[in-house]
Coordinates of C-alpha atoms in Angstrom, one line a residue:
Chain A
M13 CA 145.9 91.1 116.5
E14 CA 149.8 91.8 116.7
K15 CA 152.2 90.0 114.6
A16 CA 155.5 88.8 115.8
P17 CA 158.8 90.3 113.9
A18 CA 158.9 88.7 110.3
A19 CA 161.4 86.8 109.5
P20 CA 164.2 88.1 107.3
N21 CA 163.6 88.3 103.8
P22 CA 166.2 86.7 101.4
D23 CA 165.2 89.5 99.1
Y24 CA 165.6 92.0 101.5
D25 CA 167.3 94.4 98.8
L26 CA 163.5 94.6 97.5
L27 CA 161.7 96.1 100.3
R28 CA 164.7 98.9 101.3
P29 CA 163.4 101.5 99.1
I30 CA 160.3 100.7 101.0
E31 CA 161.0 100.1 104.7
D32 CA 164.3 102.6 104.4
P33 CA 163.5 105.1 101.3
G34 CA 166.6 107.8 102.8
K35 CA 166.5 111.6 102.7
S36 CA 167.1 112.1 98.9
F37 CA 163.9 110.5 98.1
Y38 CA 162.1 113.0 100.1
Y39 CA 164.5 115.8 98.0
I40 CA 163.4 114.9 94.7
V41 CA 160.3 114.8 95.6
A42 CA 159.9 118.1 96.7
V43 CA 161.9 119.3 94.1
L44 CA 159.1 117.5 91.9
L45 CA 156.4 119.1 93.1
V46 CA 157.2 122.4 92.8
I47 CA 158.0 121.9 89.4
I48 CA 154.6 120.1 89.0
L49 CA 153.1 123.0 91.1
Y50 CA 154.5 125.5 88.7
T51 CA 153.0 123.5 85.8
G52 CA 149.8 123.8 87.2
Y53 CA 149.7 127.6 87.6
V54 CA 151.1 127.5 83.9
Y55 CA 147.7 125.9 83.0
I56 CA 145.5 127.6 84.6
R57 CA 147.0 130.6 83.0
Q58 CA 146.3 129.1 79.9
L59 CA 142.7 128.5 80.8
Y60 CA 142.2 132.1 81.8
Y61 CA 144.1 133.5 78.7
G62 CA 142.8 130.6 76.3
L63 CA 145.3 128.8 73.5
G64 CA 146.5 132.0 72.3
V65 CA 149.5 131.3 74.9
T66 CA 150.2 128.1 73.1
G67 CA 152.9 128.3 69.2
M68 CA 149.5 126.9 67.7
A69 CA 148.0 128.8 65.4
Q70 CA 146.0 128.5 61.9
P71 CA 146.8 126.0 60.0
V72 CA 148.9 124.5 62.7
T73 CA 146.3 123.9 65.1
W74 CA 147.9 120.5 66.6
G75 CA 151.3 121.0 68.8
F76 CA 153.1 119.7 71.9
Y77 CA 149.8 118.5 73.5
I78 CA 148.9 115.9 70.7
I79 CA 152.3 115.1 69.8
N80 CA 153.0 114.1 73.8
F81 CA 149.8 112.6 73.8
V82 CA 151.0 109.8 70.9
F83 CA 154.7 110.2 72.8
F84 CA 153.2 109.2 76.4
I85 CA 150.9 106.6 74.9
G86 CA 153.1 105.0 73.0
I87 CA 155.5 104.4 75.8
S88 CA 152.8 103.0 77.7
H89 CA 153.5 99.8 75.3
A90 CA 156.2 99.4 77.3
G91 CA 154.4 97.7 80.2
T92 CA 151.3 95.6 79.9
L93 CA 152.1 94.7 76.1
I94 CA 155.7 93.0 76.5
S95 CA 154.9 92.0 80.1
A96 CA 152.0 90.0 78.7
I97 CA 153.9 88.5 75.9
L98 CA 156.9 87.5 77.9
R99 CA 154.5 86.0 80.4
L100 CA 152.5 84.2 77.5
S101 CA 155.9 82.7 76.0
K102 CA 157.0 81.5 79.5
A103 CA 160.1 83.7 79.4
E104 CA 161.8 82.9 82.6
W105 CA 163.9 86.0 82.4
R106 CA 161.0 88.0 82.6
R107 CA 160.9 87.8 86.5
P108 CA 162.6 91.0 87.4
I109 CA 161.4 92.8 84.9
T110 CA 157.6 92.5 84.4
R111 CA 156.6 94.8 87.4
M112 CA 158.6 97.4 86.5
A113 CA 157.3 97.5 82.8
E114 CA 153.5 97.5 83.9
V115 CA 154.1 100.5 86.4
I116 CA 155.4 102.5 83.4
T117 CA 151.8 101.6 81.5
A118 CA 149.6 102.7 84.2
I119 CA 151.3 106.2 85.0
V120 CA 152.3 107.2 81.5
L121 CA 148.6 106.2 80.3
A122 CA 147.0 108.6 82.8
I123 CA 149.8 111.2 81.7
G124 CA 148.9 110.7 78.0
G125 CA 145.0 110.4 78.6
L126 CA 145.0 113.8 79.8
H127 CA 147.1 115.7 77.1
P128 CA 144.0 115.6 74.6
I129 CA 141.9 117.8 77.5
I130 CA 145.0 120.2 78.1
D131 CA 144.8 120.6 74.1
L132 CA 141.4 122.1 74.4
G133 CA 141.0 125.5 75.2
R134 CA 137.3 125.1 77.1
P135 CA 138.1 121.8 78.7
D136 CA 134.5 121.8 80.2
R137 CA 133.2 120.7 77.0
M138 CA 134.5 117.6 77.3
T139 CA 131.2 116.5 79.2
H140 CA 129.5 117.1 75.8
L141 CA 130.5 113.9 74.7
F142 CA 129.1 111.8 77.5
F143 CA 125.1 113.4 75.9
N144 CA 126.5 114.3 72.5
G145 CA 129.4 112.3 71.3
R146 CA 129.3 110.2 68.4
L147 CA 130.7 106.8 67.9
Q148 CA 131.9 107.3 64.5
S149 CA 134.2 109.3 65.3
P150 CA 137.8 108.1 65.8
L151 CA 138.1 110.3 68.7
L152 CA 135.8 108.6 70.6
W153 CA 137.2 105.3 69.9
D154 CA 140.0 106.6 71.2
I155 CA 138.7 107.7 74.3
T156 CA 137.0 104.2 74.6
S157 CA 139.9 102.2 74.0
I158 CA 142.4 104.1 76.1
T159 CA 139.8 103.8 79.1
A160 CA 139.9 100.2 78.4
Y161 CA 143.6 99.8 78.3
F162 CA 144.1 102.0 81.5
T163 CA 141.7 99.8 83.5
A164 CA 143.1 96.8 82.0
S165 CA 146.5 97.7 82.8
T166 CA 146.1 99.2 86.4
V167 CA 144.3 95.5 87.0
Y168 CA 147.1 93.7 85.3
L169 CA 149.6 95.2 87.7
Y170 CA 147.6 95.1 90.8
I171 CA 146.7 91.7 90.7
P172 CA 150.0 89.5 90.6
M173 CA 151.0 92.3 93.3
I174 CA 148.9 90.7 95.8
P175 CA 151.2 88.2 97.3
D176 CA 154.0 91.5 97.9
I177 CA 151.5 93.3 99.4
A178 CA 150.6 90.7 101.7
I179 CA 154.5 90.2 102.6
L180 CA 154.2 93.9 103.1
R181 CA 151.3 93.6 105.4
D182 CA 153.0 90.7 107.4
R183 CA 156.2 92.5 108.1
G184 CA 154.2 95.2 109.6
V185 CA 155.1 98.1 107.1
K186 CA 152.7 101.4 107.2
P187 CA 150.5 102.3 106.3
R188 CA 149.3 98.9 107.5
W189 CA 145.8 99.0 106.8
L190 CA 146.8 100.2 102.9
Y191 CA 148.2 96.9 102.8
E192 CA 145.5 94.8 105.0
F193 CA 143.0 96.5 102.2
L194 CA 144.7 95.5 99.2
S195 CA 146.0 92.0 100.2
W196 CA 142.4 91.0 100.4
G197 CA 143.3 88.2 102.9
W198 CA 146.2 86.7 100.9
Q199 CA 147.9 83.8 103.2
G200 CA 149.3 81.9 99.8
T201 CA 146.7 79.1 99.9
A202 CA 146.9 76.3 97.1
Q203 CA 143.1 78.0 96.2
Q204 CA 144.3 81.3 96.3
H205 CA 147.4 80.6 93.8
K206 CA 144.8 79.2 91.6
V207 CA 142.7 81.9 91.6
L208 CA 145.2 84.6 91.0
D209 CA 147.0 81.9 88.2
R210 CA 143.3 81.7 86.5
A211 CA 142.9 85.5 86.5
M212 CA 146.1 86.5 85.1
N213 CA 145.8 83.9 82.2
V214 CA 142.5 85.5 81.2
L215 CA 144.1 89.0 81.4
M216 CA 147.4 88.1 79.4
V217 CA 144.8 87.2 76.3
V218 CA 142.9 90.1 76.7
V219 CA 145.3 92.8 77.2
I220 CA 147.0 91.8 74.2
P221 CA 144.5 93.1 71.4
I222 CA 143.4 96.3 73.8
A223 CA 147.2 97.3 73.9
I224 CA 147.5 96.6 70.2
S225 CA 144.0 98.2 69.5
V226 CA 145.2 101.2 71.3
H227 CA 147.9 102.7 69.4
T228 CA 146.0 101.5 66.1
I229 CA 143.0 103.8 67.0
I230 CA 145.7 106.5 68.0
S231 CA 146.8 106.3 64.6
Y232 CA 143.7 106.5 62.9
I233 CA 142.6 109.9 64.3
F234 CA 145.3 110.7 61.3
A235 CA 145.2 108.2 58.9
M236 CA 141.1 108.5 58.7
T237 CA 141.4 112.2 57.5
V238 CA 142.6 112.9 53.8
Q239 CA 145.6 115.1 54.7
P240 CA 148.8 114.2 52.7
G241 CA 151.2 112.3 55.0
W242 CA 148.4 110.9 57.1
H243 CA 146.0 108.9 54.7
S244 CA 148.2 105.8 54.8
T245 CA 147.0 102.4 55.6
I246 CA 149.7 101.2 57.3
F247 CA 149.7 103.9 59.9
G248 CA 148.2 101.3 62.4
P249 CA 150.9 99.1 62.4
Y250 CA 153.3 101.9 62.1
F251 CA 152.2 103.4 65.5
V252 CA 151.9 99.9 67.3
V253 CA 155.7 99.0 66.3
G254 CA 157.1 102.7 67.0
A255 CA 154.8 102.4 70.4
I256 CA 156.7 98.7 71.2
F257 CA 159.8 100.5 70.3
S258 CA 160.1 103.5 72.5
G259 CA 158.3 101.3 75.4
I260 CA 161.3 99.1 75.3
A261 CA 163.9 101.8 75.4
A262 CA 161.7 103.4 78.2
I263 CA 162.0 100.0 80.6
L264 CA 165.5 99.8 79.3
V265 CA 166.4 103.4 80.8
L266 CA 164.1 102.8 84.2
M267 CA 166.1 99.6 84.5
I268 CA 169.4 101.0 84.4
V269 CA 168.3 103.9 86.8
F270 CA 166.8 101.4 89.6
R271 CA 169.7 99.0 89.2
K272 CA 172.2 101.8 90.0
V273 CA 169.9 103.7 92.6
F274 CA 168.7 100.3 94.7
R275 CA 171.9 98.1 93.8
L276 CA 169.8 95.5 92.3
E277 CA 172.8 94.3 90.3
R278 CA 171.8 90.7 91.7
Y279 CA 168.2 90.6 89.9
L280 CA 168.7 93.1 86.9
K281 CA 171.6 90.9 85.3
L282 CA 173.4 92.0 82.1
I283 CA 171.7 88.7 80.6
H284 CA 168.6 90.8 81.0
F285 CA 170.0 93.8 79.4
N286 CA 171.4 91.6 76.7
Y287 CA 168.0 90.0 75.8
L288 CA 165.6 93.4 75.9
S289 CA 168.5 95.4 73.8
V290 CA 168.3 92.6 71.1
L291 CA 164.5 93.0 71.3
L292 CA 165.4 96.8 70.9
L293 CA 167.5 96.5 68.1
I294 CA 164.9 94.1 66.0
M295 CA 162.5 96.8 66.7
S296 CA 164.7 99.4 65.4
L297 CA 165.4 97.6 62.3
L298 CA 161.2 97.0 61.9
W299 CA 160.7 100.9 62.6
F300 CA 163.5 101.3 59.9
Y301 CA 161.5 98.9 57.3
F302 CA 158.2 100.7 58.2
T303 CA 159.3 104.1 57.9
F304 CA 160.8 103.3 54.4
S305 CA 157.6 101.4 53.1
E306 CA 155.6 104.8 54.1
Y307 CA 157.7 107.4 52.3
L308 CA 159.0 105.2 49.5
T309 CA 155.0 105.1 48.7
G310 CA 154.4 108.6 49.4
Y311 CA 157.3 109.4 46.9
Y312 CA 156.8 107.0 43.9
G313 CA 152.7 108.4 43.9
H314 CA 154.4 111.6 43.2
E315 CA 150.9 113.3 44.4
P316 CA 151.5 117.2 44.2
N317 CA 150.3 117.6 48.0
E318 CA 151.8 114.4 49.3
M319 CA 155.4 115.7 47.9
R320 CA 155.1 119.2 49.3
V321 CA 154.9 117.2 52.7
F322 CA 157.7 115.1 51.6
W323 CA 160.2 117.6 51.0
Y324 CA 159.6 119.2 53.9
K325 CA 160.1 116.8 56.0
F326 CA 163.3 115.7 53.5
S327 CA 165.2 119.0 52.9
G328 CA 162.8 121.8 54.2
A329 CA 162.2 123.3 57.6
F330 CA 161.7 119.9 59.5
A331 CA 164.6 118.0 57.7
P332 CA 167.3 118.5 60.7
Y333 CA 164.5 116.8 62.9
F334 CA 163.8 114.3 60.4
W335 CA 167.4 113.3 59.7
T336 CA 167.9 113.6 63.7
M337 CA 164.9 110.8 63.9
V338 CA 166.4 108.4 61.5
T339 CA 169.9 108.8 63.7
C340 CA 168.5 108.4 67.0
N341 CA 166.0 105.3 65.9
F342 CA 168.2 103.7 63.4
L343 CA 171.7 104.5 63.2
L344 CA 172.6 104.7 66.7
P345 CA 171.0 101.7 68.0
L346 CA 172.2 99.9 64.9
I347 CA 175.7 100.8 65.6
L348 CA 175.7 100.4 69.4
L349 CA 173.8 97.2 69.7
S350 CA 174.5 95.1 66.8
N351 CA 178.2 95.1 68.0
R352 CA 179.0 92.8 71.2
K353 CA 181.9 95.1 72.4
T354 CA 179.2 98.2 72.7
R355 CA 176.1 96.2 73.9
T356 CA 177.2 97.3 77.4
I357 CA 174.9 99.1 80.3
P358 CA 176.3 102.6 79.1
G359 CA 176.2 101.6 75.4
I360 CA 172.3 100.3 76.0
L361 CA 171.6 103.2 77.7
I362 CA 172.5 105.9 75.1
A363 CA 170.6 103.7 72.5
S364 CA 167.6 103.6 74.8
I365 CA 167.8 107.6 75.2
S366 CA 168.4 108.1 71.8
V367 CA 165.4 105.8 70.4
I368 CA 162.9 108.0 72.9
I369 CA 164.3 111.0 71.5
G370 CA 163.8 109.8 68.0
M371 CA 160.3 109.1 69.0
W372 CA 159.7 111.4 70.3
L373 CA 160.9 113.5 67.2
E374 CA 158.9 111.2 64.6
R375 CA 155.4 112.1 66.5
L376 CA 156.5 115.7 65.7
I377 CA 157.4 114.9 62.4
I378 CA 154.2 113.1 61.7
V379 CA 152.2 115.8 63.4
V380 CA 153.1 119.1 62.4
P381 CA 154.2 118.9 58.6
S382 CA 151.3 117.3 57.3
L383 CA 149.1 120.5 59.2
A384 CA 151.9 123.4 57.7
N385 CA 151.3 122.0 54.4
P386 CA 147.5 121.9 53.7
R387 CA 145.9 120.9 50.9
L388 CA 143.8 123.6 50.4
P389 CA 145.9 126.9 49.0
Y390 CA 146.9 128.7 52.2
P391 CA 150.4 129.5 52.8
T392 CA 152.9 126.9 54.4
G393 CA 152.3 127.7 58.3
I394 CA 154.7 127.9 61.1
Y395 CA 154.8 126.3 64.4
I396 CA 157.1 127.8 67.1
P397 CA 155.9 126.0 70.6
S398 CA 155.8 128.5 73.7
S399 CA 157.3 128.3 76.8
T400 CA 153.8 127.2 77.8
E401 CA 153.8 124.1 75.8
W402 CA 157.4 123.3 77.0
T403 CA 156.4 124.0 80.9
L404 CA 153.8 121.5 80.4
F405 CA 155.8 118.9 78.8
I406 CA 158.4 119.2 81.5
G407 CA 155.8 118.9 84.1
G408 CA 154.2 116.0 82.1
V409 CA 157.8 114.3 82.3
S410 CA 158.0 115.4 86.0
V411 CA 154.4 113.7 86.8
F412 CA 156.1 110.4 85.3
I413 CA 159.0 110.7 87.7
L414 CA 156.9 111.4 90.6
G415 CA 154.5 108.6 90.1
Y416 CA 157.0 106.3 89.5
M417 CA 159.1 107.2 92.8
M418 CA 155.7 107.2 95.2
F419 CA 155.1 103.6 93.7
A420 CA 158.4 102.7 94.8
R421 CA 158.2 104.1 97.8
F422 CA 155.0 102.0 99.0
F423 CA 155.4 98.4 96.4
P424 CA 158.1 96.7 95.4
V425 CA 159.1 97.4 92.0
I426 CA 160.6 93.8 91.0
S427 CA 157.7 91.1 92.1
I428 CA 159.4 89.0 95.2
W429 CA 157.1 86.1 95.1
E430 CA 157.4 85.8 91.9
I431 CA 161.5 85.7 92.1
Q432 CA 161.0 83.1 94.6
E433 CA 158.6 80.8 92.7
G434 CA 161.3 81.2 90.3
R435 CA 164.1 79.9 92.2
Q436 CA 161.7 77.4 93.3
E437 CA 159.6 75.6 90.6
S438 CA 161.4 77.4 87.2
T439 CA 164.4 75.2 86.7
K440 CA 162.1 71.8 86.8
A441 CA 159.2 73.5 84.9
V442 CA 161.9 74.4 82.4
T443 CA 163.1 70.9 82.3
E444 CA 159.7 69.3 81.8
R445 CA 158.9 72.2 78.9
I446 CA 162.1 71.1 77.0
T447 CA 161.9 67.8 77.5
S448 CA 158.0 67.8 76.4
Y449 CA 159.2 69.4 72.8
M450 CA 162.8 67.7 72.1
P451 CA 162.3 64.8 69.6
D452 CA 162.3 61.5 71.6
P453 CA 165.0 59.0 71.0
Q454 CA 165.2 57.1 68.4
P455 CA 163.9 53.5 69.3
P456 CA 166.5 50.9 69.2
L457 CA 166.5 48.9 65.7
A458 CA 165.0 45.3 65.6
K459 CA 168.6 43.8 64.9
E460 CA 169.9 45.2 67.6
Chain B
M6 CA 136.3 97.0 114.3
K7 CA 138.9 97.5 111.9
N8 CA 138.8 94.3 110.4
K9 CA 135.2 94.9 109.7
L10 CA 136.1 98.6 108.1
I11 CA 138.6 96.9 106.0
D12 CA 136.1 94.3 105.0
R13 CA 133.5 96.8 104.4
L14 CA 135.7 99.2 101.9
Q15 CA 136.8 95.6 99.7
I16 CA 132.8 95.0 99.2
L17 CA 132.8 98.6 98.3
S18 CA 135.6 98.4 95.7
I19 CA 133.8 95.2 94.2
S20 CA 130.6 97.9 93.7
L21 CA 132.8 100.7 92.3
I22 CA 134.0 98.3 89.6
W23 CA 130.3 97.3 88.8
L24 CA 129.5 100.7 88.6
L25 CA 132.2 101.8 86.3
F26 CA 130.8 99.0 84.2
T27 CA 127.6 100.3 84.4
G28 CA 128.4 103.4 83.7
I29 CA 130.5 103.0 80.4
A30 CA 127.7 100.7 79.2
V31 CA 124.9 103.2 79.8
W32 CA 127.2 105.9 78.3
I33 CA 127.5 103.6 75.0
L34 CA 123.8 102.6 74.9
N35 CA 123.0 106.2 75.5
L36 CA 125.6 107.1 72.3
I37 CA 123.8 104.5 70.3
K38 CA 120.4 105.7 71.1
E39 CA 121.5 109.3 70.0
S40 CA 122.4 107.6 66.9
L41 CA 119.1 105.8 65.7
R42 CA 117.3 108.9 66.8
L43 CA 119.1 111.0 64.4
H44 CA 119.8 108.5 61.3
D45 CA 123.4 109.0 62.0
S46 CA 125.6 106.0 61.0
P47 CA 124.0 103.6 64.3
D48 CA 125.7 100.5 62.8
A49 CA 128.9 102.0 63.3
S50 CA 128.0 102.8 66.9
L51 CA 126.8 99.3 67.6
G52 CA 130.1 97.8 66.1
I53 CA 132.1 99.7 68.8
S54 CA 129.3 98.6 71.8
L55 CA 130.1 95.2 70.3
V56 CA 133.6 95.5 71.5
A57 CA 133.7 97.7 74.3
I58 CA 131.2 96.5 76.5
P59 CA 132.4 92.9 76.7
V60 CA 135.7 94.2 77.4
F61 CA 134.8 96.2 80.5
F62 CA 132.3 93.1 81.4
T63 CA 135.1 90.7 81.5
L64 CA 137.7 93.1 83.1
S65 CA 134.9 93.5 85.9
S66 CA 134.4 89.9 86.2
V67 CA 137.9 88.8 86.5
L68 CA 138.4 91.5 89.3
T69 CA 135.2 90.3 91.2
Y70 CA 136.3 86.7 90.6
V71 CA 139.6 87.2 92.1
F72 CA 138.4 89.6 95.0
I73 CA 135.9 86.7 96.3
G74 CA 138.1 83.5 95.0
L75 CA 141.0 85.4 97.4
R76 CA 138.2 85.9 100.5
K77 CA 137.0 82.2 100.1
G78 CA 140.3 80.7 99.8
R79 CA 141.5 81.9 103.2
R80 CA 142.5 79.6 106.0
K81 CA 140.2 79.6 108.5
D82 CA 142.2 79.3 111.5
V83 CA 144.3 82.3 110.6
E84 CA 143.5 85.6 110.9
H85 CA 144.8 89.6 109.2

């Protein structure tokens, strides 16, 4: 059945990247595809020659791939977790942010989850897990929790997208069959809204513990060993805090880029950046607290093996990385975000990029020094990443950018129906909510 | 014809969700069976399965509820 032309949408700005992506979109996609193809070639070369083409050797048997695995999975906490918390707490300013954040999770999880396979010299042996895996191993907990998180995040991204997909279907955007298939006959009836609300309520509650469990379990890969620098009881929460921290920074960078490229100033206002950057500042302070607690406990115990790793980070070969990490994760965000004059878009961008770099360095500092200084009487190890590892890292980042661009090409990155719902219902809902928790006026005294 | 094809694809996607759940449940149950056979700390395997299987079951159920609910909630007089 042919449809009449759709009425002009008041939020056309959000549909423009889909209906009119522009030539630059295709140029960037082409460049990214070239990088990804070259990365594929480099990976096949690694498969052919083995892990000897990487910088990994005894005793440092984990390098860039595991660092990037932890880093990418950490970034994934940007989306679903933060979105679920904002939705649950009924923070109205969440509306233009949640989907951008949720997309990060879905893409980054897929990239991060592949890294342990890239780290295997014989990836075909992954199949052994299905028949001979040991559920006692934290590595298997990881696979289970990442799969659960990926499934939950994708579902959590998709379900609130259905009304927007229906908008695209009704506007006749191509490929029409895709939007018809994905919209499940959405017509915006009261019954359909009820179904969507119920499902979202269940998902919000389910997704938060799954997200927290993912990074806690990733920390267990390290903490369940008795390696100096890893065997720590606070590693679970420390990793979760770091993940949320880097995740918020990633959302802020993406928001700034999208605001600029797609001229979304009407939707992504300064107040959104202000709220999120204050959250980033709080996470920076929390991160510093955890880092301080972690190293103080180790230093106070003064166990010789622990101290070797400690000094390796504080004043040894890894000191430049360690102090850069402290500057990027704590000093710069503190200076830029605690001052109103510097808490501007450029200031927030610098602080966010600094946090992303700092958090990557944190993963490097956790993984390598403990392996380079083993408990057994071996000489200190050396790890210098090879061009193969650098290429695969750049390839991973390119896959992320391409994935995000492709998503933005086919679906709105800001939820149109939630914005419209907010305009129509938020003021009334917020007023009712405030009235419900404000103290009732004092009853008039009997004398009066 | 096109509508029928989309309907079938949608039904297929619900089946795939349950296939994923069944696959994961069978995998975990197989690992428990192995740990029991080898006397290899089966309690840890049981613990993981107690968490993982209900999580995937919940996710599959929510998706099925949404897909069926949206189809049932359509107005009868409008066709897409």
